Amino acid sequence: MPQTTLVSILEGHRSQPHQLIEVLQDVQDQYGYISEDSMRAISSELGAPLMEVYKVASFYKAFSLKPRGKNVITICTGTACHVRGANLVLNQAVGQLGIEPGEVSDDGLFTIEHVNCLGACALGPVVTENGSFHHHMNPGKLRKVIKTINSSGTEEISHG
Amino acid sequence: MAKIHAISDLEELREKIVDDRKQFEKTIILCGGTGCKASRAQAVIDAIENELAEQGMEKRVLMRTTGCHGFCEQGSLMVIEPGNIFYCHVLPEDIHEIITKTIREGEVVERLLYTDPVSGKVIQTEAEIPFYKAQDRYLLAQNRQIDPCSIEDYIAIGGYSSIGKTLSDISQKSVIREIENSGLRGRGGGGFPTGRKWAECREAPGDEKYVICNADEGDPGAYMDRCLLEGNPHLVLEGMMIGAWAIGAQQGYVYVRNEYPLAVKHIRVAVQQARELGLLGNNILGSSFSFDVSIARGGGAFVCGESTALMASLEGKVGEPRPKDVHTVLEGLWNKPTTLNNVETWANVPSIIQNGASWFGFKGVKGSKGTKILALTGHVKNTGLVEVEMGTPIKTVVFDIGGGAANGKPIKAVQTGGPSGGCLPADKFYLPVDFDSLAEAGSMVGSGGMVVMDESTCMVDVAKYFLKFLQDESCGKCVPCRLGIDRMLEIVTKISEGRGVSEEISLLEELGATVTQTALCGLGKTAANPVLSTLTYFRDEYEKHINEKKCPAGVCHELITYMIDSEKCTYCGLCKKACPHDAITGEKKDIHAIVLDQCRKCGICRSECKFDAIQVN
């Protein structure tokens, strides 16, 4: 599959400043973050002031202004997950990877994020790893998830 | 499929679909909602398709992947009809046996049946399961009858006949009167009478009007809108069509959380299918009514659940609420008259039109009619989505449907209504779940979140949790919300760390009252509820934190220490291995101890220990 470029994302949205959030969503999905260059391009193509683009991009949680790690571990900290020990799971991720939520690990492999609710409350605590769900999580289970990614990541590097 | 130009075309199509389906002797219904997908439902679906093909049964057996059935805890869920046989925790490796035994021979696979955790009884059919039996499932029941990505399925169960009836028989005013008479109130949290909203919007001057479906379900602990949009998107669309026709709108928007990728996908598919059939577009069903719907993905801001903030977001702006001195029914999206309703509210509309206002009003209690979907989560045995008649007592939901406490610890509270709601203690569980009763008790139905909490939950921590959430999510536009929440969080944090003084409790109450009275939007006005309700019902917990410097539930970090009970410890080394902070010493088969200076009190060791040897003091 060819990579969708910024140009094709902007297709059909030009000169429509109200499409800003939709466009930012697609850029975020495609590149994993919103770069300054993307913001400048979006601003001129949509006809929205750069300041407005930055304001919107920094306001909504869906958008990251910094690159993220290759693997994104998202920990749900919604109420249902919270009362079932989501904090333990978050502590595990922070302790094991040595980074705080929003940061990227030194090897570029991981970013930890927390989200207010993933809507799978009956299965809490819930964690997604690059979008795929893990339910009834506890520190031990997360440790294994991270370990598995780590070992496959190292393999890729050694083969590559 | 050819476009439908008249109601008679729709009826013909319905008959044809129903007829075509008669070839199938059996139906395998598999839940493909987000919850079950997390439990490997996709692999199960693939396995069924392969197995049916292998055994040459694809023409005799219909496999239907549906939206959420509500009993997410037991996923993957399967129901086989006829017979209503209910299998839970189904895995791909079970499929061969299910097809061979149950489908071919009509035998039941005992090991996949559900065991009721309360009575210990093994139950064969879905209808007999107490979790379902004690409910009054109307909206949710439709989920299992359709594949959400199939407009034919929806049409087969009578879908789009309500808009057909509306366009041919009922005047716009009569539609509104029907909704008003039904007593339907907004399911998103506000509880505003839907019919009145529609009537005001219809009366508003201007030719260009909009309808919006609010699917920005930001309340943590609530996921009924996700379930409806994922499981029955055409129902929501049909509701919007009826509303649009009644108020005179030609364009609608569904504003859906991007955190719900499956819901986004399904509503997009539904809109596309409806357009292809001519159910969206110009001159729908040969009438003068033209209407289309666009999908907008939310940016992950809780405040966008508020109507004016949502509309700002739809316009591509920062989602900040505006004062509502002019209502959105007069000046909403692009300053045009706009009717915004929540997913569940729209989903209720088609059946009210089909069955009449009195049918809807027959269920429920004074002031709160119909059913309500609740997200039952937390420390109960059965968690999932529950639909009950309005006015059902909390205790029925928690004990009869939820099966009571999950971990053997007594249940002490239920949190309803998300960050705008409150915590109600167990001695208030006699209260009926309706808009007015819960509001009087200091909480609210809200969007229907119901998080059950047992003795292991600290109510000061719960208040702190919600304040942190709200501090994080406050858009910052108005001072009472921005600074009021900050100060309340500061005080509650002090209390949770054992640095609180008793005078601060009244300060908290005063601050809470001020925020309630002066904040700009509905979310700000209700932001103090979690604090105020815990202060009302669990004041003793606050006092213990302040006066005795103790957290009775053993949750607040600064007031507890972790110790290893040497009598219970088997020196297995599991806690040492688990501790991410290297705070546990001792080799395997040797005495373990926690180095207090290094311990961050994260609690991981305690959750890992299999012998209950880690104690909290």
Short mmCIF file of N, CA, C and O in Angstrom, two decimals, chain A residues 27-77:
data_model
loop_
_atom_site.label_atom_id
_atom_site.label_comp_id
_atom_site.label_asym_id
_atom_site.label_seq_id
_atom_site.Cartn_x
_atom_site.Cartn_y
_atom_site.Cartn_z
N VAL A 27 -3.92 13.34 9.52
CA VAL A 27 -2.47 13.53 9.61
C VAL A 27 -1.93 12.78 10.83
O VAL A 27 -0.91 12.08 10.77
N GLN A 28 -2.66 12.89 11.93
CA GLN A 28 -2.25 12.18 13.16
C GLN A 28 -2.22 10.66 12.91
O GLN A 28 -1.26 9.99 13.28
N ASP A 29 -3.25 10.14 12.26
CA ASP A 29 -3.31 8.69 11.97
C ASP A 29 -2.14 8.27 11.10
O ASP A 29 -1.53 7.23 11.29
N GLN A 30 -1.84 9.10 10.10
CA GLN A 30 -0.84 8.73 9.12
C GLN A 30 0.58 8.85 9.67
O GLN A 30 1.41 7.97 9.48
N TYR A 31 0.86 9.96 10.33
CA TYR A 31 2.24 10.23 10.74
C TYR A 31 2.49 10.00 12.24
O TYR A 31 3.63 10.04 12.68
N GLY A 32 1.44 9.80 12.99
CA GLY A 32 1.62 9.58 14.43
C GLY A 32 1.77 10.86 15.22
O GLY A 32 1.79 10.86 16.44
N TYR A 33 1.93 11.97 14.55
CA TYR A 33 1.98 13.28 15.23
C TYR A 33 1.77 14.38 14.20
O TYR A 33 1.76 14.11 12.99
N ILE A 34 1.61 15.62 14.71
CA ILE A 34 1.39 16.75 13.82
C ILE A 34 2.66 17.61 13.85
O ILE A 34 2.94 18.23 14.86
N SER A 35 3.39 17.62 12.79
CA SER A 35 4.65 18.39 12.78
C SER A 35 4.35 19.85 12.43
O SER A 35 3.26 20.18 11.94
N GLU A 36 5.35 20.70 12.67
CA GLU A 36 5.19 22.12 12.35
C GLU A 36 4.98 22.28 10.84
O GLU A 36 4.15 23.05 10.39
N ASP A 37 5.72 21.50 10.06
CA ASP A 37 5.58 21.57 8.60
C ASP A 37 4.15 21.23 8.17
O ASP A 37 3.57 21.88 7.31
N SER A 38 3.59 20.14 8.80
CA SER A 38 2.21 19.77 8.46
C SER A 38 1.27 20.92 8.79
O SER A 38 0.37 21.24 8.01
N MET A 39 1.49 21.53 9.96
CA MET A 39 0.59 22.62 10.37
C MET A 39 0.65 23.77 9.38
O MET A 39 -0.38 24.36 9.03
N ARG A 40 1.87 24.08 8.91
CA ARG A 40 2.00 25.18 7.94
C ARG A 40 1.26 24.84 6.64
O ARG A 40 0.55 25.67 6.09
N ALA A 41 1.44 23.58 6.19
CA ALA A 41 0.78 23.18 4.94
C ALA A 41 -0.73 23.20 5.09
O ALA A 41 -1.45 23.72 4.23
N ILE A 42 -1.21 22.68 6.22
CA ILE A 42 -2.66 22.65 6.47
C ILE A 42 -3.20 24.08 6.50
O ILE A 42 -4.24 24.38 5.91
N SER A 43 -2.47 24.95 7.19
CA SER A 43 -2.89 26.35 7.31
C SER A 43 -3.07 26.98 5.94
O SER A 43 -4.11 27.58 5.66
N SER A 44 -2.09 26.83 5.07
CA SER A 44 -2.21 27.51 3.78
C SER A 44 -3.25 26.84 2.87
O SER A 44 -3.97 27.52 2.16
N GLU A 45 -3.35 25.52 2.94
CA GLU A 45 -4.29 24.84 2.03
C GLU A 45 -5.75 25.01 2.47
O GLU A 45 -6.65 25.10 1.64
N LEU A 46 -5.97 25.01 3.78
CA LEU A 46 -7.35 25.13 4.26
C LEU A 46 -7.81 26.59 4.34
O LEU A 46 -9.00 26.87 4.44
N GLY A 47 -6.80 27.47 4.37
CA GLY A 47 -7.14 28.88 4.53
C GLY A 47 -7.48 29.22 5.97
O GLY A 47 -8.31 30.07 6.24
N ALA A 48 -6.83 28.51 6.90
CA ALA A 48 -7.02 28.83 8.32
C ALA A 48 -5.69 29.40 8.84
O ALA A 48 -4.64 28.89 8.48
N PRO A 49 -5.75 30.48 9.64
CA PRO A 49 -4.49 31.05 10.15
C PRO A 49 -3.68 29.99 10.90
O PRO A 49 -4.25 29.13 11.57
N LEU A 50 -2.36 30.06 10.79
CA LEU A 50 -1.48 29.08 11.45
C LEU A 50 -1.76 29.04 12.96
O LEU A 50 -1.76 27.98 13.58
N MET A 51 -2.03 30.21 13.50
CA MET A 51 -2.30 30.28 14.95
C MET A 51 -3.53 29.43 15.31
O MET A 51 -3.56 28.75 16.31
N GLU A 52 -4.54 29.48 14.44
CA GLU A 52 -5.76 28.72 14.66
C GLU A 52 -5.47 27.21 14.58
O GLU A 52 -5.97 26.42 15.38
N VAL A 53 -4.65 26.84 13.60
CA VAL A 53 -4.29 25.42 13.43
C VAL A 53 -3.56 24.94 14.69
O VAL A 53 -3.86 23.88 15.23
N TYR A 54 -2.61 25.75 15.17
CA TYR A 54 -1.86 25.37 16.36
C TYR A 54 -2.79 25.30 17.58
O TYR A 54 -2.72 24.36 18.38
N LYS A 55 -3.67 26.26 17.67
CA LYS A 55 -4.61 26.32 18.81
C LYS A 55 -5.44 25.03 18.86
O LYS A 55 -5.57 24.40 19.91
N VAL A 56 -5.97 24.64 17.73
CA VAL A 56 -6.82 23.44 17.67
C VAL A 56 -5.99 22.18 17.90
O VAL A 56 -6.36 21.30 18.68
N ALA A 57 -4.81 22.13 17.25
CA ALA A 57 -3.96 20.94 17.39
C ALA A 57 -3.50 20.74 18.83
O ALA A 57 -3.33 19.63 19.30
N SER A 58 -3.30 21.86 19.54
CA SER A 58 -2.82 21.71 20.92
C SER A 58 -3.97 21.55 21.92
O SER A 58 -3.77 21.10 23.03
N PHE A 59 -5.19 21.90 21.51
CA PHE A 59 -6.34 21.81 22.42
C PHE A 59 -6.83 20.36 22.57
O PHE A 59 -7.10 19.89 23.68
N TYR A 60 -6.93 19.66 21.46
CA TYR A 60 -7.54 18.32 21.50
C TYR A 60 -6.51 17.25 21.84
O TYR A 60 -5.40 17.24 21.33
N LYS A 61 -6.97 16.32 22.68
CA LYS A 61 -6.09 15.24 23.15
C LYS A 61 -5.68 14.29 22.03
O LYS A 61 -4.69 13.61 22.12
N ALA A 62 -6.51 14.23 20.98
CA ALA A 62 -6.23 13.26 19.91
C ALA A 62 -4.93 13.59 19.18
O ALA A 62 -4.39 12.73 18.49
N PHE A 63 -4.46 14.83 19.34
CA PHE A 63 -3.31 15.23 18.54
C PHE A 63 -2.04 15.32 19.38
O PHE A 63 -2.04 15.87 20.47
N SER A 64 -0.97 14.79 18.81
CA SER A 64 0.32 14.86 19.48
C SER A 64 1.21 15.77 18.65
O SER A 64 1.25 15.63 17.42
N LEU A 65 1.88 16.69 19.31
CA LEU A 65 2.74 17.61 18.56
C LEU A 65 4.17 17.09 18.49
O LEU A 65 5.04 17.70 17.86
N LYS A 66 4.41 15.99 19.18
CA LYS A 66 5.76 15.40 19.16
C LYS A 66 5.65 13.99 18.58
O LYS A 66 4.62 13.33 18.74
N PRO A 67 6.71 13.51 17.93
CA PRO A 67 6.66 12.12 17.43
C PRO A 67 6.46 11.16 18.59
O PRO A 67 6.89 11.43 19.71
N ARG A 68 5.81 10.05 18.33
CA ARG A 68 5.60 9.06 19.38
C ARG A 68 6.50 7.86 19.13
O ARG A 68 7.07 7.70 18.05
N GLY A 69 6.60 7.00 20.14
CA GLY A 69 7.41 5.80 19.98
C GLY A 69 6.78 4.86 18.95
O GLY A 69 5.63 5.05 18.55
N LYS A 70 7.57 3.86 18.56
CA LYS A 70 7.09 2.92 17.55
C LYS A 70 5.86 2.16 18.05
O LYS A 70 4.96 1.83 17.29
N ASN A 71 5.85 1.88 19.34
CA ASN A 71 4.71 1.18 19.94
C ASN A 71 4.04 2.09 20.96
O ASN A 71 4.71 2.64 21.83
N VAL A 72 2.75 2.23 20.83
CA VAL A 72 2.02 3.09 21.77
C VAL A 72 1.22 2.21 22.72
O VAL A 72 0.35 1.44 22.29
N ILE A 73 1.56 2.29 23.99
CA ILE A 73 0.81 1.56 25.03
C ILE A 73 -0.18 2.55 25.64
O ILE A 73 0.23 3.53 26.27
N THR A 74 -1.45 2.32 25.44
CA THR A 74 -2.46 3.24 25.96
C THR A 74 -3.18 2.58 27.13
O THR A 74 -3.76 1.51 26.97
N ILE A 75 -3.11 3.23 28.26
CA ILE A 75 -3.73 2.67 29.46
C ILE A 75 -5.00 3.44 29.77
O ILE A 75 -4.97 4.66 29.90
N CYS A 76 -6.10 2.72 29.84
CA CYS A 76 -7.37 3.38 30.14
C CYS A 76 -7.43 3.68 31.64
O CYS A 76 -7.23 2.79 32.47
N THR A 77 -7.67 4.94 31.97
CA THR A 77 -7.79 5.30 33.39
C THR A 77 -9.20 5.83 33.68
O THR A 77 -9.38 6.67 34.54
#
